[in-house]
Coordinates of C-alpha atoms in Angstrom, one line a residue:
M1 CA 0.0 0.0 0.0
D2 CA 1.2 3.5 -0.8
H3 CA 1.4 5.5 2.4
F4 CA 2.8 8.6 0.8
T5 CA 0.1 9.7 -1.7
A6 CA -1.9 12.8 -0.8
P7 CA -5.6 13.1 -1.4
D8 CA -6.5 14.5 -4.8
S9 CA -8.1 17.7 -3.8
R10 CA -7.5 21.5 -4.0
A11 CA -7.4 21.7 -0.2
A12 CA -4.8 19.0 0.1
A13 CA -2.6 20.6 -2.5
A14 CA -2.9 24.0 -0.9
A15 CA -2.1 22.6 2.5
L16 CA 1.2 21.1 1.1
E17 CA 2.0 24.4 -0.5
V18 CA 1.4 26.4 2.7
C19 CA 3.5 23.9 4.7
Q20 CA 6.3 24.1 2.2
E21 CA 6.2 27.9 2.3
Y22 CA 6.2 28.4 6.1
A23 CA 7.6 25.2 7.7
E24 CA 11.3 24.7 7.9
P25 CA 12.5 21.5 6.1
W26 CA 12.7 19.5 9.4
L27 CA 9.1 20.5 10.3
L28 CA 7.7 20.0 6.8
N29 CA 9.1 16.5 6.8
H30 CA 7.7 15.8 10.3
S31 CA 4.3 16.8 9.0
L32 CA 4.6 14.6 5.9
R33 CA 5.8 11.7 8.1
A34 CA 2.9 12.2 10.4
H35 CA 0.5 11.7 7.5
S36 CA 2.4 8.6 6.4
W37 CA 2.3 7.1 9.9
A38 CA -1.4 8.0 10.2
K39 CA -2.3 6.5 6.9
A40 CA -0.3 3.3 7.6
Y41 CA -1.9 2.9 11.0
A42 CA -5.4 3.4 9.7
A43 CA -4.8 0.6 7.1
K44 CA -3.3 -1.7 9.7
A45 CA -6.1 -1.1 12.3
D46 CA -8.9 -0.8 9.7
I47 CA -9.9 2.6 10.9
A48 CA -12.3 4.3 8.4
H49 CA -11.5 8.1 8.2
D50 CA -11.8 11.2 6.1
G51 CA -8.5 11.2 4.2
E52 CA -8.6 14.8 3.1
L53 CA -9.3 16.0 6.7
L54 CA -6.5 13.9 8.1
Y55 CA -4.0 15.0 5.5
V56 CA -4.7 18.7 5.9
A57 CA -4.6 18.4 9.7
A58 CA -1.2 16.6 9.5
L59 CA 0.3 19.2 7.2
L60 CA -1.0 22.2 9.3
H61 CA -0.8 20.8 12.9
D62 CA 2.5 22.4 13.9
L63 CA 2.5 25.6 11.8
A64 CA 1.9 27.7 14.9
L65 CA 5.4 26.6 16.0
T66 CA 6.8 28.8 13.2
P67 CA 7.6 32.4 13.8
P68 CA 5.0 33.9 11.4
F69 CA 2.1 32.1 13.3
D70 CA 3.4 31.8 16.8
S71 CA 1.0 33.2 19.4
H72 CA 2.4 34.9 22.5
E73 CA -0.6 34.0 24.5
L74 CA -2.3 30.8 23.1
P75 CA -0.8 27.3 23.3
F76 CA 0.6 26.6 19.9
E77 CA -2.0 23.8 19.2
E78 CA -4.9 26.3 19.8
A79 CA -3.2 29.0 17.7
G80 CA -2.8 26.3 15.0
G81 CA -6.4 25.4 15.2
H82 CA -7.4 29.0 14.5
L83 CA -4.9 29.2 11.7
A84 CA -6.4 26.0 10.2
R85 CA -9.9 27.4 10.4
V86 CA -8.8 30.4 8.3
F87 CA -7.1 28.1 5.8
A88 CA -10.2 26.0 5.6
A89 CA -12.4 29.0 5.1
G90 CA -10.2 30.0 2.1
A91 CA -10.5 26.4 0.8
G92 CA -14.3 26.7 0.8
W93 CA -15.0 24.3 3.7
G94 CA -18.2 24.9 5.6
R95 CA -18.2 25.8 9.3
A96 CA -18.7 22.3 10.6
R97 CA -15.7 21.0 8.6
R98 CA -13.6 23.9 9.6
D99 CA -14.5 23.2 13.3
R100 CA -13.5 19.5 12.8
L101 CA -10.1 20.5 11.4
C102 CA -9.5 22.8 14.3
D103 CA -10.5 20.1 16.8
V104 CA -8.1 17.5 15.2
I105 CA -5.2 19.9 15.5
V106 CA -6.0 21.0 19.1
L107 CA -6.6 17.4 20.2
H108 CA -3.2 16.2 19.0
M109 CA -1.8 17.7 22.2
R110 CA -4.5 16.4 24.5
A111 CA -5.4 13.0 26.1
D112 CA -5.8 10.1 23.8
V113 CA -9.0 10.1 21.7
P114 CA -10.6 6.7 20.9
A115 CA -10.8 5.9 17.2
D116 CA -14.5 5.1 17.4
E117 CA -15.2 8.6 18.8
D118 CA -12.9 10.6 16.5
P119 CA -10.9 8.6 14.0
E120 CA -8.9 11.6 12.5
S121 CA -7.8 12.9 15.9
H122 CA -6.9 9.4 17.0
L123 CA -4.8 8.8 13.9
L124 CA -3.0 12.1 14.2
Q125 CA -2.3 11.4 17.9
V126 CA -0.8 8.0 17.1
A127 CA 1.2 9.3 14.2
V128 CA 2.7 12.4 15.9
S129 CA 3.5 10.4 19.1
A130 CA 5.3 7.8 17.0
D131 CA 7.3 10.4 15.1
V132 CA 8.2 12.6 18.0
S133 CA 8.8 10.2 20.9
G134 CA 8.6 6.7 19.4
T135 CA 5.4 5.9 21.2
R136 CA 3.8 2.8 19.6
L137 CA 6.5 2.8 16.9
A138 CA 6.8 -0.9 17.4
E139 CA 3.4 -1.2 15.7
F140 CA 5.0 -0.1 12.4
P141 CA 7.1 -2.7 10.5
P142 CA 10.8 -1.9 10.4
E143 CA 10.8 -1.8 6.6
L144 CA 8.0 0.8 6.7
R145 CA 10.0 2.9 9.2
T146 CA 13.0 2.8 6.9
R147 CA 10.9 3.8 3.8
V148 CA 9.2 6.7 5.6
V149 CA 12.4 8.2 7.0
D150 CA 14.2 7.7 3.7
R151 CA 11.4 9.5 1.9
Y152 CA 11.2 12.3 4.5
P153 CA 14.5 12.5 6.4
R154 CA 14.7 13.7 10.0
L155 CA 17.0 16.7 9.2
G156 CA 17.9 17.5 12.8
F157 CA 14.3 17.2 13.9
V158 CA 15.0 16.3 17.6
D159 CA 17.1 19.3 18.6
A160 CA 15.0 21.8 16.6
F161 CA 11.7 20.4 17.9
L162 CA 12.8 20.3 21.5
D163 CA 14.1 23.9 21.2
R164 CA 10.6 25.0 19.9
F165 CA 8.9 23.2 22.8
A166 CA 11.3 24.7 25.4
D167 CA 10.5 28.1 24.0
Q168 CA 6.8 27.5 24.2
A169 CA 7.2 26.2 27.8
E170 CA 9.2 29.2 28.9
R171 CA 6.7 31.8 27.5
K172 CA 3.5 29.8 28.2
P173 CA 4.1 27.9 31.4
G174 CA 0.5 26.6 31.7
C175 CA 0.4 25.0 28.2
A176 CA 0.6 21.3 27.3
A177 CA 4.0 21.8 25.8
A178 CA 5.3 23.0 29.2
E179 CA 3.9 19.9 30.9
L180 CA 5.7 17.7 28.4
V181 CA 9.0 19.6 28.8
G182 CA 8.8 19.3 32.5
S183 CA 8.4 15.5 32.4
D184 CA 10.6 12.7 31.0
W185 CA 9.3 13.5 27.5
P186 CA 12.5 15.2 26.2
E187 CA 14.5 12.1 27.1
R188 CA 12.0 9.9 25.3
V189 CA 12.2 12.2 22.2
R190 CA 16.0 11.9 22.2
A191 CA 15.7 8.1 22.6
N192 CA 13.3 7.7 19.6
P193 CA 14.5 4.7 17.6
L194 CA 14.0 6.7 14.4
D195 CA 17.0 8.8 15.4
L196 CA 19.3 6.1 16.6
P197 CA 22.0 4.8 14.3
G198 CA 21.4 1.5 12.5

């Protein structure tokens, strides 16, 4: 199965274009890997989902970590949800679909969402956790891991991502990023098998 193909829609193409324009290469590749992990996990676990919604959420979920969209008050995932709403309005999505996109992005930093309640949020949570800290990475075959990282290299992801989260934690001490930074999460990120040699 091809885990790299994007949905054939104007919104999906625009999401990729926006991510390419604003995200640094390491963050762009993280977003593309997140989509690949999510798509692969959905196939493995037989989780029916909205492919376009998942793809757009994966591409936009971390854009509020970039300087042009960083909020000095809101947690980055909430700022990212607002950004995604604006994007989706420009793409012609109705209010309910815009709200869904916002929810998926906000929820990727919240407690686990069951697949039967919200498949897109569940899939993005699984995918991002695997890519960032290696959580549930063992559920992805080694050959798939190799293919995904070869297609979208890490490019210094760990140090850059941890720096962004440390900055968020310092400026917004009550946010979810701050909670992660204050836990053993940074050590788990540095120990992600995707970044270990061999």
